PDB file of C-alpha atoms in Angstrom:
ATOM      1  CA  MET A  13      83.894  85.672 184.214  1.00 39.00           C
ATOM      2  CA  LEU A  14      81.971  83.155 182.324  1.00 36.00           C
ATOM      3  CA  HIS A  15      81.829  85.326 179.222  1.00 41.00           C
ATOM      4  CA  LEU A  16      85.578  85.856 179.226  1.00 39.00           C
ATOM      5  CA  CYS A  17      86.234  82.346 179.709  1.00 42.00           C
ATOM      6  CA  GLN A  18      83.869  81.457 176.913  1.00 43.00           C
ATOM      7  CA  ARG A  19      86.193  83.840 174.686  1.00 44.00           C
ATOM      8  CA  SER A  20      89.039  82.646 176.073  1.00 45.00           C
ATOM      9  CA  VAL A  21      88.782  78.837 175.783  1.00 42.00           C
ATOM     10  CA  PRO A  22      88.306  79.303 171.740  1.00 47.00           C
ATOM     11  CA  ASN A  23      91.530  81.518 171.654  1.00 53.00           C
ATOM     12  CA  TYR A  24      93.259  79.190 173.881  1.00 42.00           C
ATOM     13  CA  ILE A  25      92.167  76.180 171.863  1.00 42.00           C
ATOM     14  CA  ASN A  26      93.391  78.092 168.624  1.00 52.00           C
ATOM     15  CA  GLN A  27      96.899  78.655 170.129  1.00 52.00           C
ATOM     16  CA  VAL A  28      97.108  75.230 171.035  1.00 43.00           C
ATOM     17  CA  LEU A  29      96.205  73.998 167.572  1.00 44.00           C
ATOM     18  CA  MET A  30      98.359  76.568 166.067  1.00 55.00           C
ATOM     19  CA  ALA A  31     101.144  75.331 168.015  1.00 51.00           C
ATOM     20  CA  SER A  32     100.219  71.855 167.195  1.00 51.00           C
ATOM     21  CA  VAL A  33     100.168  72.692 163.538  1.00 46.00           C
ATOM     22  CA  HIS A  34     103.589  74.553 163.468  1.00 51.00           C
ATOM     23  CA  TYR A  35     104.974  71.645 165.452  1.00 47.00           C
ATOM     24  CA  MET A  36     103.696  69.160 162.954  1.00 49.00           C
ATOM     25  CA  ILE A  37     105.140  71.272 159.983  1.00 46.00           C
ATOM     26  CA  LEU A  38     108.481  71.655 161.670  1.00 46.00           C
ATOM     27  CA  LYS A  39     108.545  68.034 162.458  1.00 47.00           C
ATOM     28  CA  PHE A  40     107.543  67.121 159.051  1.00 45.00           C
ATOM     29  CA  SER A  41     110.122  69.708 157.620  1.00 45.00           C
ATOM     30  CA  ILE A  42     112.746  68.000 159.639  1.00 44.00           C
ATOM     31  CA  ILE A  43     111.784  64.781 158.450  1.00 42.00           C
ATOM     32  CA  PHE A  44     111.597  65.983 155.069  1.00 43.00           C
ATOM     33  CA  VAL A  45     115.139  67.395 155.163  1.00 43.00           C
ATOM     34  CA  THR A  46     116.342  64.121 156.964  1.00 44.00           C
ATOM     35  CA  ALA A  47     114.924  62.328 154.064  1.00 44.00           C
ATOM     36  CA  SER A  48     116.374  64.511 151.628  1.00 44.00           C
ATOM     37  CA  VAL A  49     120.088  64.134 153.321  1.00 42.00           C
ATOM     38  CA  CYS A  50     119.291  60.355 153.005  1.00 42.00           C
ATOM     39  CA  VAL A  51     118.259  60.499 149.287  1.00 42.00           C
ATOM     40  CA  PHE A  52     121.225  62.946 148.334  1.00 41.00           C
ATOM     41  CA  HIS A  53     123.669  60.491 150.288  1.00 48.00           C
ATOM     42  CA  VAL A  54     122.249  57.617 148.756  1.00 42.00           C
ATOM     43  CA  VAL A  55     122.220  59.087 145.302  1.00 42.00           C
ATOM     44  CA  ASN A  56     126.080  60.214 145.774  1.00 51.00           C
ATOM     45  CA  THR A  57     126.831  57.068 146.875  1.00 49.00           C
ATOM     46  CA  PHE A  58     125.375  55.443 143.928  1.00 48.00           C
ATOM     47  CA  TYR A  59     126.887  57.951 141.467  1.00 49.00           C
ATOM     48  CA  ASP A  60     130.364  57.542 143.053  1.00 56.00           C
ATOM     49  CA  CYS A  61     129.783  53.404 142.927  1.00 53.00           C
ATOM     50  CA  GLN A  62     128.592  53.775 139.078  1.00 58.00           C
ATOM     51  CA  LYS A  63     131.664  56.242 138.723  1.00 56.00           C
ATOM     52  CA  THR A  64     134.100  53.748 139.932  1.00 60.00           C
ATOM     53  CA  ASP A  65     132.334  50.551 138.164  1.00 62.00           C
ATOM     54  CA  ASN A  66     132.516  52.627 135.021  1.00 62.00           C
ATOM     55  CA  SER A  67     136.147  53.432 135.569  1.00 67.00           C
ATOM     56  CA  LYS A  68     136.955  49.787 136.030  1.00 66.00           C
ATOM     57  CA  LEU A  69     135.042  48.944 132.948  1.00 68.00           C
ATOM     58  CA  GLY A  70     136.726  51.407 130.772  1.00 66.00           C
ATOM     59  CA  ASN A  71     140.141  49.965 131.944  1.00 71.00           C
ATOM     60  CA  ARG A  72     139.034  46.250 131.305  1.00 69.00           C
ATOM     61  CA  GLN A  73     137.677  47.581 127.825  1.00 66.00           C
ATOM     62  CA  ALA A  74     141.086  49.158 127.099  1.00 63.00           C
ATOM     63  CA  GLN A  75     142.993  45.984 128.265  1.00 66.00           C
ATOM     64  CA  LEU A  76     140.674  43.637 125.920  1.00 59.00           C
ATOM     65  CA  MET A  77     140.984  45.999 123.064  1.00 57.00           C
ATOM     66  CA  ALA A  78     144.860  46.373 123.529  1.00 56.00           C
ATOM     67  CA  ARG A  79     145.157  42.413 123.335  1.00 59.00           C
ATOM     68  CA  GLY A  80     143.176  42.813 119.992  1.00 59.00           C
ATOM     69  CA  LEU A  81     145.290  45.218 118.159  1.00 60.00           C
ATOM     70  CA  PRO A  82     148.032  43.940 115.674  1.00 62.00           C
ATOM     71  CA  LYS A  83     151.448  44.445 117.121  1.00 71.00           C
ATOM     72  CA  GLN A  84     153.675  46.874 114.906  1.00 72.00           C
ATOM     73  CA  LYS A  85     156.170  44.840 112.993  1.00 79.00           C
ATOM     74  CA  PRO A  86     158.776  45.937 111.019  1.00 81.00           C
ATOM     75  CA  ILE A  87     159.080  44.720 107.118  1.00 86.00           C
ATOM     76  CA  THR A  88     161.722  42.482 106.716  1.00 88.00           C
ATOM     77  CA  GLY A  89     164.434  43.975 104.455  1.00 91.00           C
ATOM     78  CA  VAL A  90     163.213  47.407 105.202  1.00 92.00           C
ATOM     79  CA  LYS A  91     165.108  49.886 107.378  1.00 92.00           C
ATOM     80  CA  GLN A  92     162.763  53.136 107.538  1.00 91.00           C
ATOM     81  CA  ILE A  93     159.183  53.573 106.180  1.00 89.00           C
ATOM     82  CA  ILE A  94     157.469  57.086 104.780  1.00 89.00           C
ATOM     83  CA  LEU A  95     154.029  57.051 104.737  1.00 85.00           C
ATOM     84  CA  VAL A  96     152.485  59.253 101.932  1.00 87.00           C
ATOM     85  CA  ALA A  97     148.807  60.050 102.668  1.00 81.00           C
ATOM     86  CA  SER A  98     146.036  62.622 102.015  1.00 79.00           C
ATOM     87  CA  GLY A  99     142.494  63.289 103.257  1.00 72.00           C
ATOM     88  CA  LYS A 100     140.990  63.011  99.549  1.00 70.00           C
ATOM     89  CA  GLY A 101     141.858  61.879  96.196  1.00 73.00           C
ATOM     90  CA  GLY A 102     143.384  64.164  93.151  1.00 76.00           C
ATOM     91  CA  VAL A 103     145.653  66.304  95.073  1.00 80.00           C
ATOM     92  CA  GLY A 104     148.851  64.735  93.751  1.00 84.00           C
ATOM     93  CA  LYS A 105     149.847  62.008  96.415  1.00 87.00           C
ATOM     94  CA  SER A 106     150.862  59.580  94.213  1.00 92.00           C
ATOM     95  CA  THR A 107     152.890  62.037  91.947  1.00 92.00           C
ATOM     96  CA  THR A 108     154.444  62.834  95.574  1.00 92.00           C
ATOM     97  CA  ALA A 109     155.235  59.333  96.473  1.00 94.00           C
ATOM     98  CA  VAL A 110     156.929  58.565  92.889  1.00 95.00           C
ATOM     99  CA  ASN A 111     158.816  61.635  92.659  1.00 95.00           C
ATOM    100  CA  LEU A 112     160.092  61.568  96.364  1.00 95.00           C
ATOM    101  CA  SER A 113     161.310  58.108  95.855  1.00 96.00           C
ATOM    102  CA  ALA A 114     163.113  58.878  92.799  1.00 96.00           C
ATOM    103  CA  ALA A 115     164.505  62.338  94.608  1.00 96.00           C
ATOM    104  CA  LEU A 116     165.906  60.013  97.571  1.00 96.00           C
ATOM    105  CA  LYS A 117     167.843  57.815  95.021  1.00 96.00           C
ATOM    106  CA  SER A 118     168.941  60.827  93.177  1.00 95.00           C
ATOM    107  CA  VAL A 119     170.015  62.789  96.243  1.00 95.00           C
ATOM    108  CA  GLU A 120     171.610  59.418  97.802  1.00 95.00           C
ATOM    109  CA  PRO A 121     172.931  57.078  94.811  1.00 95.00           C
ATOM    110  CA  ASN A 122     174.110  54.440  97.226  1.00 95.00           C
ATOM    111  CA  LYS A 123     170.879  54.190  99.288  1.00 95.00           C
ATOM    112  CA  ILE A 124     168.273  51.544  98.385  1.00 96.00           C
ATOM    113  CA  VAL A 125     164.974  53.026  97.965  1.00 97.00           C
ATOM    114  CA  GLY A 126     161.455  51.146  97.259  1.00 96.00           C
ATOM    115  CA  LEU A 127     158.051  52.115  96.504  1.00 96.00           C
ATOM    116  CA  LEU A 128     155.109  50.387  97.864  1.00 94.00           C
ATOM    117  CA  ASP A 129     151.693  51.032  96.377  1.00 92.00           C
ATOM    118  CA  THR A 130     149.103  50.145  98.775  1.00 87.00           C
ATOM    119  CA  ASP A 131     146.144  51.696  96.968  1.00 84.00           C
ATOM    120  CA  VAL A 132     144.255  48.544  96.172  1.00 79.00           C
ATOM    121  CA  TYR A 133     141.295  50.393  94.543  1.00 77.00           C
ATOM    122  CA  GLY A 134     142.993  52.671  92.135  1.00 80.00           C
ATOM    123  CA  PRO A 135     146.812  51.900  91.750  1.00 87.00           C
ATOM    124  CA  SER A 136     148.657  54.202  89.912  1.00 89.00           C
ATOM    125  CA  VAL A 137     152.313  53.077  90.367  1.00 91.00           C
ATOM    126  CA  PRO A 138     152.684  50.969  87.511  1.00 93.00           C
ATOM    127  CA  LEU A 139     151.673  53.566  85.216  1.00 92.00           C
ATOM    128  CA  MET A 140     153.953  56.208  86.601  1.00 93.00           C
ATOM    129  CA  MET A 141     156.750  54.162  86.999  1.00 95.00           C
ATOM    130  CA  ASN A 142     156.420  52.445  83.402  1.00 95.00           C
ATOM    131  CA  LEU A 143     156.141  49.140  84.891  1.00 94.00           C
ATOM    132  CA  HIS A 144     153.556  46.268  83.716  1.00 91.00           C
ATOM    133  CA  GLU A 145     154.927  43.069  84.428  1.00 91.00           C
ATOM    134  CA  THR A 146     154.144  40.554  86.809  1.00 91.00           C
ATOM    135  CA  PRO A 147     156.221  39.937  89.719  1.00 92.00           C
ATOM    136  CA  LEU A 148     158.167  36.684  89.669  1.00 93.00           C
ATOM    137  CA  LEU A 149     158.285  34.751  93.314  1.00 93.00           C
ATOM    138  CA  THR A 150     160.941  33.081  95.328  1.00 93.00           C
ATOM    139  CA  ARG A 151     161.260  29.805  96.553  1.00 92.00           C
ATOM    140  CA  ASP A 152     159.495  30.954  99.736  1.00 90.00           C
ATOM    141  CA  ASN A 153     156.821  32.219  97.475  1.00 91.00           C
ATOM    142  CA  MET A 154     157.817  36.016  98.150  1.00 93.00           C
ATOM    143  CA  MET A 155     157.186  38.575  95.262  1.00 93.00           C
ATOM    144  CA  ILE A 156     160.152  40.015  93.835  1.00 95.00           C
ATOM    145  CA  PRO A 157     159.559  43.864  93.471  1.00 95.00           C
ATOM    146  CA  LEU A 158     159.884  45.177  89.892  1.00 96.00           C
ATOM    147  CA  VAL A 159     162.784  47.467  88.735  1.00 96.00           C
ATOM    148  CA  ASN A 160     162.777  50.613  87.188  1.00 96.00           C
ATOM    149  CA  TYR A 161     164.793  53.827  87.587  1.00 96.00           C
ATOM    150  CA  GLY A 162     166.796  52.432  90.181  1.00 96.00           C
ATOM    151  CA  LEU A 163     163.583  51.920  92.276  1.00 97.00           C
ATOM    152  CA  GLN A 164     162.403  48.636  93.754  1.00 97.00           C
ATOM    153  CA  CYS A 165     158.630  48.892  93.295  1.00 96.00           C
ATOM    154  CA  MET A 166     155.581  46.811  94.243  1.00 94.00           C
ATOM    155  CA  SER A 167     151.664  47.492  93.474  1.00 92.00           C
ATOM    156  CA  MET A 168     148.644  45.682  93.513  1.00 87.00           C
ATOM    157  CA  GLY A 169     148.502  46.869  89.995  1.00 87.00           C
ATOM    158  CA  PHE A 170     150.963  44.263  88.981  1.00 88.00           C
ATOM    159  CA  LEU A 171     148.936  41.517  90.197  1.00 83.00           C
ATOM    160  CA  VAL A 172     145.614  42.148  88.588  1.00 78.00           C
ATOM    161  CA  ASP A 173     144.549  42.688  85.030  1.00 71.00           C
ATOM    162  CA  ASP A 174     143.591  46.416  84.621  1.00 68.00           C
ATOM    163  CA  ARG A 175     141.213  45.625  81.939  1.00 67.00           C
ATOM    164  CA  SER A 176     138.980  43.269  84.442  1.00 62.00           C
ATOM    165  CA  PRO A 177     137.516  45.293  87.226  1.00 60.00           C
ATOM    166  CA  VAL A 178     137.697  43.829  90.718  1.00 62.00           C
ATOM    167  CA  ILE A 179     135.286  44.371  93.555  1.00 61.00           C
ATOM    168  CA  TRP A 180     137.053  44.899  96.849  1.00 60.00           C
ATOM    169  CA  ARG A 181     135.416  44.283 100.227  1.00 62.00           C
ATOM    170  CA  GLY A 182     136.583  44.688 103.608  1.00 60.00           C
ATOM    171  CA  LEU A 183     138.212  41.364 104.239  1.00 64.00           C
ATOM    172  CA  MET A 184     139.631  41.268 100.686  1.00 72.00           C
ATOM    173  CA  VAL A 185     141.390  44.702 101.115  1.00 71.00           C
ATOM    174  CA  MET A 186     143.002  43.413 104.303  1.00 75.00           C
ATOM    175  CA  SER A 187     143.946  40.308 102.933  1.00 79.00           C
ATOM    176  CA  ALA A 188     145.729  42.111  99.862  1.00 80.00           C
ATOM    177  CA  LEU A 189     147.311  44.845 102.003  1.00 81.00           C
ATOM    178  CA  GLU A 190     148.943  41.861 104.309  1.00 82.00           C
ATOM    179  CA  LYS A 191     150.283  40.169 101.353  1.00 85.00           C
ATOM    180  CA  LEU A 192     151.772  43.740 100.154  1.00 86.00           C
ATOM    181  CA  LEU A 193     153.385  44.184 103.395  1.00 84.00           C
ATOM    182  CA  ARG A 194     154.612  40.689 104.456  1.00 87.00           C
ATOM    183  CA  GLN A 195     155.126  38.941 101.356  1.00 91.00           C
ATOM    184  CA  VAL A 196     157.285  40.860  99.215  1.00 94.00           C
ATOM    185  CA  ALA A 197     161.207  40.067  98.860  1.00 95.00           C
ATOM    186  CA  TRP A 198     162.683  43.729  99.553  1.00 94.00           C
ATOM    187  CA  ASP A 199     166.202  43.543  98.758  1.00 92.00           C
ATOM    188  CA  ALA A 200     168.037  45.543 102.004  1.00 92.00           C
ATOM    189  CA  VAL A 201     165.837  48.906 101.237  1.00 95.00           C
ATOM    190  CA  ASP A 202     167.003  52.033 103.283  1.00 95.00           C
ATOM    191  CA  TYR A 203     163.961  53.966 102.440  1.00 95.00           C
ATOM    192  CA  LEU A 204     160.289  52.640 101.768  1.00 94.00           C
ATOM    193  CA  VAL A 205     158.109  55.116 100.463  1.00 95.00           C
ATOM    194  CA  VAL A 206     154.408  54.072 100.984  1.00 91.00           C
ATOM    195  CA  ASP A 207     151.508  55.589  98.614  1.00 90.00           C
ATOM    196  CA  THR A 208     148.076  55.170 100.105  1.00 85.00           C
ATOM    197  CA  PRO A 209     144.511  55.551  99.074  1.00 81.00           C
ATOM    198  CA  PRO A 210     142.934  58.686  99.583  1.00 76.00           C
ATOM    199  CA  GLY A 211     140.558  59.005 102.384  1.00 69.00           C
ATOM    200  CA  THR A 212     141.303  57.821 106.256  1.00 67.00           C
ATOM    201  CA  GLY A 213     139.869  54.177 105.683  1.00 68.00           C
ATOM    202  CA  ASP A 214     140.739  50.561 106.724  1.00 70.00           C
ATOM    203  CA  THR A 215     143.976  50.757 104.895  1.00 74.00           C
ATOM    204  CA  HIS A 216     145.515  53.860 106.697  1.00 72.00           C
ATOM    205  CA  LEU A 217     144.281  52.177 110.103  1.00 72.00           C
ATOM    206  CA  SER A 218     146.039  48.938 109.312  1.00 74.00           C
ATOM    207  CA  LEU A 219     149.231  50.543 108.486  1.00 75.00           C
ATOM    208  CA  ILE A 220     149.764  52.656 111.438  1.00 72.00           C
ATOM    209  CA  GLN A 221     148.708  49.870 113.849  1.00 74.00           C
ATOM    210  CA  ASN A 222     151.129  47.079 111.979  1.00 73.00           C
ATOM    211  CA  LEU A 223     154.136  49.339 110.784  1.00 75.00           C
ATOM    212  CA  PRO A 224     156.542  51.453 112.835  1.00 72.00           C
ATOM    213  CA  LEU A 225     156.480  54.563 110.837  1.00 68.00           C
ATOM    214  CA  GLU A 226     158.737  57.486 110.907  1.00 61.00           C
ATOM    215  CA  GLY A 227     156.740  60.976 111.519  1.00 60.00           C
ATOM    216  CA  VAL A 228     157.310  63.718 108.774  1.00 70.00           C
ATOM    217  CA  ASP A 229     156.161  67.232 109.547  1.00 70.00           C
ATOM    218  CA  LEU A 230     155.354  69.823 107.126  1.00 70.00           C
ATOM    219  CA  LEU A 231     158.788  69.628 104.834  1.00 77.00           C
ATOM    220  CA  GLN A 232     158.227  71.110 101.452  1.00 78.00           C
ATOM    221  CA  ASP A 233     155.663  72.826  99.389  1.00 77.00           C
ATOM    222  CA  ILE A 234     155.433  71.451  95.959  1.00 82.00           C
ATOM    223  CA  PRO A 235     154.259  73.933  92.954  1.00 78.00           C
ATOM    224  CA  MET A 236     151.345  72.613  90.881  1.00 79.00           C
ATOM    225  CA  ASP A 237     152.872  72.499  87.505  1.00 88.00           C
ATOM    226  CA  PRO A 238     151.745  70.566  84.514  1.00 91.00           C
ATOM    227  CA  ALA A 239     154.826  69.508  83.597  1.00 92.00           C
ATOM    228  CA  ILE A 240     154.712  67.271  86.718  1.00 91.00           C
ATOM    229  CA  THR A 241     151.407  65.553  85.785  1.00 88.00           C
ATOM    230  CA  GLU A 242     152.871  65.300  82.005  1.00 92.00           C
ATOM    231  CA  THR A 243     155.730  63.300  82.862  1.00 92.00           C
ATOM    232  CA  THR A 244     154.253  61.103  85.431  1.00 89.00           C
ATOM    233  CA  ASP A 245     151.539  59.957  82.787  1.00 90.00           C
ATOM    234  CA  GLN A 246     154.067  59.268  80.433  1.00 92.00           C
ATOM    235  CA  GLY A 247     155.655  57.118  82.913  1.00 93.00           C
ATOM    236  CA  LYS A 248     158.551  58.968  83.822  1.00 93.00           C
ATOM    237  CA  PRO A 249     158.903  60.919  87.135  1.00 93.00           C
ATOM    238  CA  ILE A 250     159.898  64.653  86.774  1.00 94.00           C
ATOM    239  CA  VAL A 251     162.965  63.978  88.601  1.00 95.00           C
ATOM    240  CA  VAL A 252     164.094  61.268  85.971  1.00 94.00           C
ATOM    241  CA  ALA A 253     162.733  63.387  82.986  1.00 94.00           C
ATOM    242  CA  LEU A 254     163.753  66.610  83.907  1.00 94.00           C
ATOM    243  CA  PRO A 255     166.393  66.105  86.757  1.00 94.00           C
ATOM    244  CA  ASN A 256     167.269  70.024  86.541  1.00 95.00           C
ATOM    245  CA  SER A 257     164.082  71.495  86.374  1.00 94.00           C
ATOM    246  CA  SER A 258     162.727  73.748  89.339  1.00 92.00           C
ATOM    247  CA  GLN A 259     160.132  71.111  89.853  1.00 92.00           C
ATOM    248  CA  ALA A 260     162.520  68.445  90.086  1.00 94.00           C
ATOM    249  CA  GLU A 261     164.546  70.578  92.272  1.00 94.00           C
ATOM    250  CA  ALA A 262     161.462  70.897  94.889  1.00 92.00           C
ATOM    251  CA  TYR A 263     161.400  67.046  95.290  1.00 93.00           C
ATOM    252  CA  LYS A 264     165.086  66.915  95.645  1.00 94.00           C
ATOM    253  CA  THR A 265     164.739  69.661  98.317  1.00 93.00           C
ATOM    254  CA  LEU A 266     162.061  67.472  99.825  1.00 91.00           C
ATOM    255  CA  ALA A 267     164.083  64.540  99.740  1.00 93.00           C
ATOM    256  CA  ARG A 268     166.948  66.087 101.667  1.00 94.00           C
ATOM    257  CA  LYS A 269     164.978  67.392 104.217  1.00 91.00           C
ATOM    258  CA  VAL A 270     163.366  63.776 104.591  1.00 90.00           C
ATOM    259  CA  ILE A 271     167.079  62.211 104.949  1.00 91.00           C
ATOM    260  CA  THR A 272     167.874  64.729 107.463  1.00 91.00           C
ATOM    261  CA  PHE A 273     165.041  63.696 109.744  1.00 87.00           C
ATOM    262  CA  LEU A 274     165.392  59.941 108.891  1.00 87.00           C
ATOM    263  CA  LYS A 275     169.083  60.122 110.046  1.00 87.00           C
ATOM    264  CA  LYS A 276     167.857  61.395 113.505  1.00 85.00           C
ATOM    265  CA  GLN A 277     165.847  58.251 113.954  1.00 80.00           C
ATOM    266  CA  GLU A 278     166.944  55.577 115.605  1.00 69.00           C
ATOM    267  CA  VAL A 279     166.963  52.340 113.793  1.00 70.00           C
ATOM    268  CA  PRO A 280     166.887  48.898 115.596  1.00 63.00           C
ATOM    269  CA  GLU A 281     169.846  46.619 114.122  1.00 62.00           C
ATOM    270  CA  ASN A 282     167.292  43.584 113.404  1.00 53.00           C
ATOM    271  CA  LYS A 283     165.156  45.539 110.981  1.00 51.00           C
ATOM    272  CA  ILE A 284     167.041  44.369 107.996  1.00 49.00           C
TER     273      ILE A 284
END
């Protein structure tokens, strides 16, 4: 018996120890799982709180940014505004703006058409419209647009000497743009075509933020023809120089489509 007991005691002790170890492991596992659940709950709670805070912060930032953005205001003396823009230079944007203006006047002679050149870096409207004078001022110090081919025109090129280079910096550009937008005495213009500098910089952002623009889809393809460049370089848009040519007709077709589109837009009575 003693021999059996001597063998049984170690086995019993081993069983007890193993049971204790299993119990401790199980207890530790339960504690670990409980702790993990707690940590997961804390992390989720923190994430939910952070998401709520971020949402509130985002709404607050949007409100502050909205306060800082300029309000869109119509240009005094102008009914509808058409913006001509391109992502890069040298694609015929200014040529299109000049000929579109002339085509609008040709298709609807009774309408008053204006052309605004907002490219302060390299204004080309003075050359293309053959205008090189300096605008006169009204008693209210408003600039009077120059007129050629029946179009009212304004450009930074009228205000600076083309033989004296000007270094434009950010605030100077915005100041010049504000002058072109708000200090020109437009005379009851029905359609104002705005020529912009190439790219998508501060000038474009300011125009979009400040002006109530009319949308224009892809309305017309204009052929790449040397005659278009030659006539505009001579200070005479092809719509004026060769009014019966196929190239001029392309611009007139564009003008007709623009007119059709603009007639569908609502124009507030106080825009003039």
